[in-house]
Coordinates of C-alpha atoms in Angstrom, one line a residue:
M5 CA 0.0 0.0 0.0
L6 CA 1.0 3.6 -0.4
K7 CA 1.6 5.7 2.7
G8 CA -0.4 8.8 3.6
K9 CA 1.0 12.0 5.2
S10 CA 0.7 10.3 8.6
G11 CA 3.0 7.5 7.4
L12 CA 0.1 5.0 7.7
P13 CA -0.8 2.8 4.8
R14 CA -3.6 4.0 2.5
R15 CA -5.3 2.5 -0.5
I16 CA -4.3 3.3 -4.1
R17 CA -6.9 5.7 -5.5
V18 CA -7.7 4.8 -9.1
V19 CA -9.8 6.3 -11.9
L20 CA -10.8 4.0 -14.7
A21 CA -11.4 5.2 -18.3
D22 CA -12.6 2.8 -21.0
D23 CA -15.2 3.3 -23.8
H24 CA -16.6 -0.2 -23.3
P25 CA -19.0 -0.3 -20.3
L26 CA -18.6 -4.1 -19.9
V27 CA -14.8 -3.7 -19.7
L28 CA -15.2 -0.8 -17.3
E29 CA -17.5 -2.7 -15.0
G30 CA -15.1 -5.7 -15.1
L31 CA -12.2 -3.5 -14.1
R32 CA -14.2 -1.9 -11.3
A33 CA -15.3 -5.2 -9.9
M34 CA -11.7 -6.6 -10.0
L35 CA -10.3 -3.6 -8.2
R36 CA -13.0 -3.5 -5.6
A37 CA -12.0 -7.0 -4.5
E38 CA -8.5 -5.7 -3.7
E39 CA -7.9 -4.4 -0.2
D40 CA -5.2 -1.9 -1.2
M41 CA -7.2 -0.3 -4.1
E42 CA -10.1 2.1 -4.3
V43 CA -12.0 3.1 -7.5
V44 CA -12.8 6.8 -7.1
A45 CA -14.4 7.2 -10.5
A46 CA -15.0 5.5 -13.9
V47 CA -15.7 7.1 -17.2
T48 CA -16.4 6.0 -20.8
D49 CA -15.7 9.4 -22.4
G50 CA -12.4 11.1 -22.7
A51 CA -13.9 14.6 -22.3
E52 CA -15.3 13.6 -18.9
L53 CA -12.0 12.3 -17.6
I54 CA -10.0 15.4 -17.2
P55 CA -12.4 17.3 -14.8
I56 CA -12.6 14.1 -12.7
V57 CA -8.8 13.9 -12.5
E58 CA -8.6 17.5 -11.5
R59 CA -11.2 17.0 -8.8
H60 CA -10.0 13.7 -7.3
R61 CA -6.2 13.8 -8.0
P62 CA -6.0 10.0 -8.2
D63 CA -2.8 8.1 -7.7
V64 CA -3.4 6.1 -11.0
V65 CA -5.5 6.5 -14.1
V66 CA -6.1 3.3 -16.0
L67 CA -6.6 4.6 -19.5
D68 CA -7.8 3.0 -22.7
L69 CA -6.5 4.6 -26.0
Q70 CA -9.8 4.3 -27.9
M71 CA -11.9 7.0 -26.1
P72 CA -14.7 9.2 -27.6
G73 CA -14.7 12.9 -26.8
L74 CA -10.9 13.0 -26.3
S75 CA -8.5 10.4 -27.5
G76 CA -6.4 8.4 -25.1
W77 CA -3.3 10.2 -26.2
D78 CA -4.9 13.6 -25.7
C79 CA -6.2 12.5 -22.3
L80 CA -2.6 11.5 -21.3
E81 CA -1.2 14.9 -22.2
A82 CA -4.1 16.7 -20.4
I83 CA -3.7 14.5 -17.3
R84 CA 0.0 15.5 -17.2
R85 CA -1.0 19.2 -17.1
A86 CA -4.0 18.8 -14.8
S87 CA -2.5 16.5 -12.2
P88 CA 1.3 16.0 -12.6
G89 CA 1.4 13.6 -9.6
T90 CA -1.0 11.2 -11.2
R91 CA 0.4 8.1 -12.8
V92 CA -1.0 6.9 -16.1
L93 CA -1.3 3.2 -17.0
I94 CA -2.3 2.5 -20.6
L95 CA -4.5 -0.5 -20.9
T96 CA -5.0 -1.4 -24.5
A97 CA -5.5 -4.2 -27.0
F98 CA -2.9 -2.7 -29.3
G99 CA 0.6 -3.9 -28.5
D100 CA 2.6 -3.2 -31.7
G101 CA 5.8 -1.2 -31.7
E102 CA 4.2 2.1 -32.8
F103 CA 1.9 2.2 -29.8
I104 CA 4.6 1.2 -27.4
Q105 CA 6.9 4.0 -28.8
M106 CA 4.1 6.6 -28.5
A107 CA 3.4 5.6 -24.9
I108 CA 7.0 6.0 -24.0
E109 CA 7.4 9.3 -25.9
R110 CA 4.2 10.8 -24.3
E111 CA 5.5 9.7 -20.8
A112 CA 3.0 7.0 -19.9
D113 CA 4.0 5.3 -16.7
G114 CA 3.0 1.9 -17.9
F115 CA 1.6 -0.1 -20.7
V116 CA -0.5 -3.3 -20.2
L117 CA -2.3 -5.4 -22.8
K118 CA -5.9 -6.4 -22.3
T119 CA -5.0 -9.9 -23.5
E120 CA -2.8 -10.3 -20.4
P121 CA -4.1 -12.1 -17.3
P122 CA -6.1 -9.7 -15.0
Q123 CA -3.5 -10.1 -12.3
Q124 CA -1.0 -8.5 -14.6
T125 CA -3.1 -5.3 -14.6
L126 CA -3.4 -5.3 -10.8
T127 CA 0.4 -5.7 -10.5
A128 CA 1.0 -2.9 -13.0
I129 CA -1.3 -0.5 -11.0
R130 CA 0.6 -1.2 -7.8
Q131 CA 4.0 -0.8 -9.6
V132 CA 3.2 2.5 -11.3
A133 CA 1.6 3.8 -8.1
Q134 CA 5.0 3.3 -6.5
G135 CA 6.7 5.3 -9.2
H136 CA 8.0 2.4 -11.4
L137 CA 7.7 2.3 -15.2
V138 CA 5.9 -0.9 -16.3
F139 CA 6.0 -2.2 -19.9
P140 CA 5.2 -5.8 -21.1
Q141 CA 8.0 -8.2 -21.9
A142 CA 7.0 -8.0 -25.6
A143 CA 7.6 -4.3 -25.5
R144 CA 11.1 -4.9 -24.0
R145 CA 11.9 -7.4 -26.7
W146 CA 10.9 -4.9 -29.4
L147 CA 12.8 -2.1 -27.7
S148 CA 15.9 -4.2 -27.3
R149 CA 16.1 -4.6 -31.1
R150 CA 16.5 -0.8 -31.5
I151 CA 19.9 0.8 -31.6
P152 CA 20.2 3.0 -28.5
E153 CA 20.8 6.7 -29.0
G154 CA 21.6 9.2 -26.3
L155 CA 23.4 6.7 -24.2
E156 CA 26.9 7.2 -25.7
A157 CA 28.2 9.0 -22.6
L158 CA 27.6 5.9 -20.5
T159 CA 30.1 3.1 -20.0
A160 CA 29.2 -0.5 -20.8
R161 CA 28.7 -1.2 -17.1
E162 CA 26.5 1.9 -16.6
R163 CA 24.3 0.9 -19.6
E164 CA 24.0 -2.5 -18.1
I165 CA 22.9 -1.1 -14.8
L166 CA 20.5 1.3 -16.4
A167 CA 18.9 -1.5 -18.3
L168 CA 18.3 -3.4 -15.1
V169 CA 16.8 -0.2 -13.5
A170 CA 14.4 0.0 -16.4
E171 CA 13.3 -3.5 -15.7
G172 CA 12.4 -2.4 -12.2
L173 CA 15.2 -4.1 -10.2
S174 CA 16.2 -2.6 -6.9
N175 CA 19.9 -1.8 -6.1
A176 CA 20.2 -5.0 -4.1
Q177 CA 18.8 -7.1 -6.9
I178 CA 21.1 -5.4 -9.4
A179 CA 24.1 -6.1 -7.2
R180 CA 23.2 -9.8 -6.9
R181 CA 22.6 -10.1 -10.6
L182 CA 26.0 -8.5 -11.5
G183 CA 27.9 -9.9 -8.5
V184 CA 28.9 -6.5 -7.1
R185 CA 28.3 -4.6 -3.9
V186 CA 25.2 -2.4 -3.5
A187 CA 27.6 0.5 -2.9
T188 CA 29.1 -0.1 -6.3
V189 CA 25.6 0.0 -7.9
K190 CA 24.9 3.3 -6.1
F191 CA 28.1 4.8 -7.3
H192 CA 27.3 3.9 -10.9
L193 CA 23.8 5.3 -10.6
Q194 CA 25.1 8.6 -9.4
N195 CA 27.3 8.8 -12.5
I196 CA 24.4 7.8 -14.7
F197 CA 22.1 10.5 -13.2
Q198 CA 24.8 13.1 -13.7
K199 CA 25.7 12.1 -17.3
L200 CA 22.0 11.9 -18.4
G201 CA 20.9 15.0 -16.5
V202 CA 18.2 13.2 -14.6
R203 CA 17.2 13.4 -11.0
N204 CA 16.1 9.9 -10.0
R205 CA 15.6 6.2 -11.1
T206 CA 12.3 6.8 -12.8
E207 CA 13.6 9.6 -15.0
A208 CA 16.7 7.5 -15.8
A209 CA 14.5 4.5 -16.7
R210 CA 12.3 6.7 -18.9
F211 CA 15.4 8.1 -20.6
Y212 CA 16.6 4.5 -21.3
L213 CA 13.3 3.3 -22.7
T214 CA 12.9 6.4 -24.8
A215 CA 16.5 6.0 -26.2
R216 CA 15.7 2.4 -27.0
S217 CA 12.6 3.5 -28.9
G218 CA 14.9 5.6 -31.1
R219 CA 14.2 9.1 -29.7
I220 CA 15.9 11.3 -27.1
P221 CA 13.4 12.7 -24.5
P222 CA 12.4 16.2 -25.4
E223 CA 13.8 17.6 -22.1
Q224 CA 17.2 16.2 -22.9
S225 CA 17.4 17.3 -26.5
S226 CA 19.5 20.2 -27.5

């Protein structure tokens, strides 16, 4: 669970947006069964979504791309302006490279396919609520085939560590994977942050995924 201002656990506040009422009700029922989640609103029209986000400031918006009124991509950009602290998890049936690249470029926090098991969606909501980037294994395989751009300043070891950060591994997990000390991982991460001009792991992971997609993030471009 997330922690509130008092330091006590609180439920993840979620807004659902999907143009299919049956899908929406299925999602709502699934999340209601989870003790650590709360559905604060559900909409089938993109134009209705933004005022709800502004009012509720949810932790996570689960967003379909095919929305009437305002497209999913336009909703994503509007959510970023209306509630910067809200995470956006794309839930879609479209998993090709073009959609994955667009999700990364437009700074989605996660990308889940509707064809995946329901538990995958629940796990993704929890992960993006904690500030992690979540993309399916198929997306990672597609991204791994692209030639990285924007990572030339990093050493081979730094790129290796950054790739593991993008997979969601902790410092301790990275250290075990590479057979090094946690302090060594932290040292490399400090260098990575400085070289890429990012402030934290999430920004570093987003930079890596965007570089893999063939684009340098706009805030890093000259």
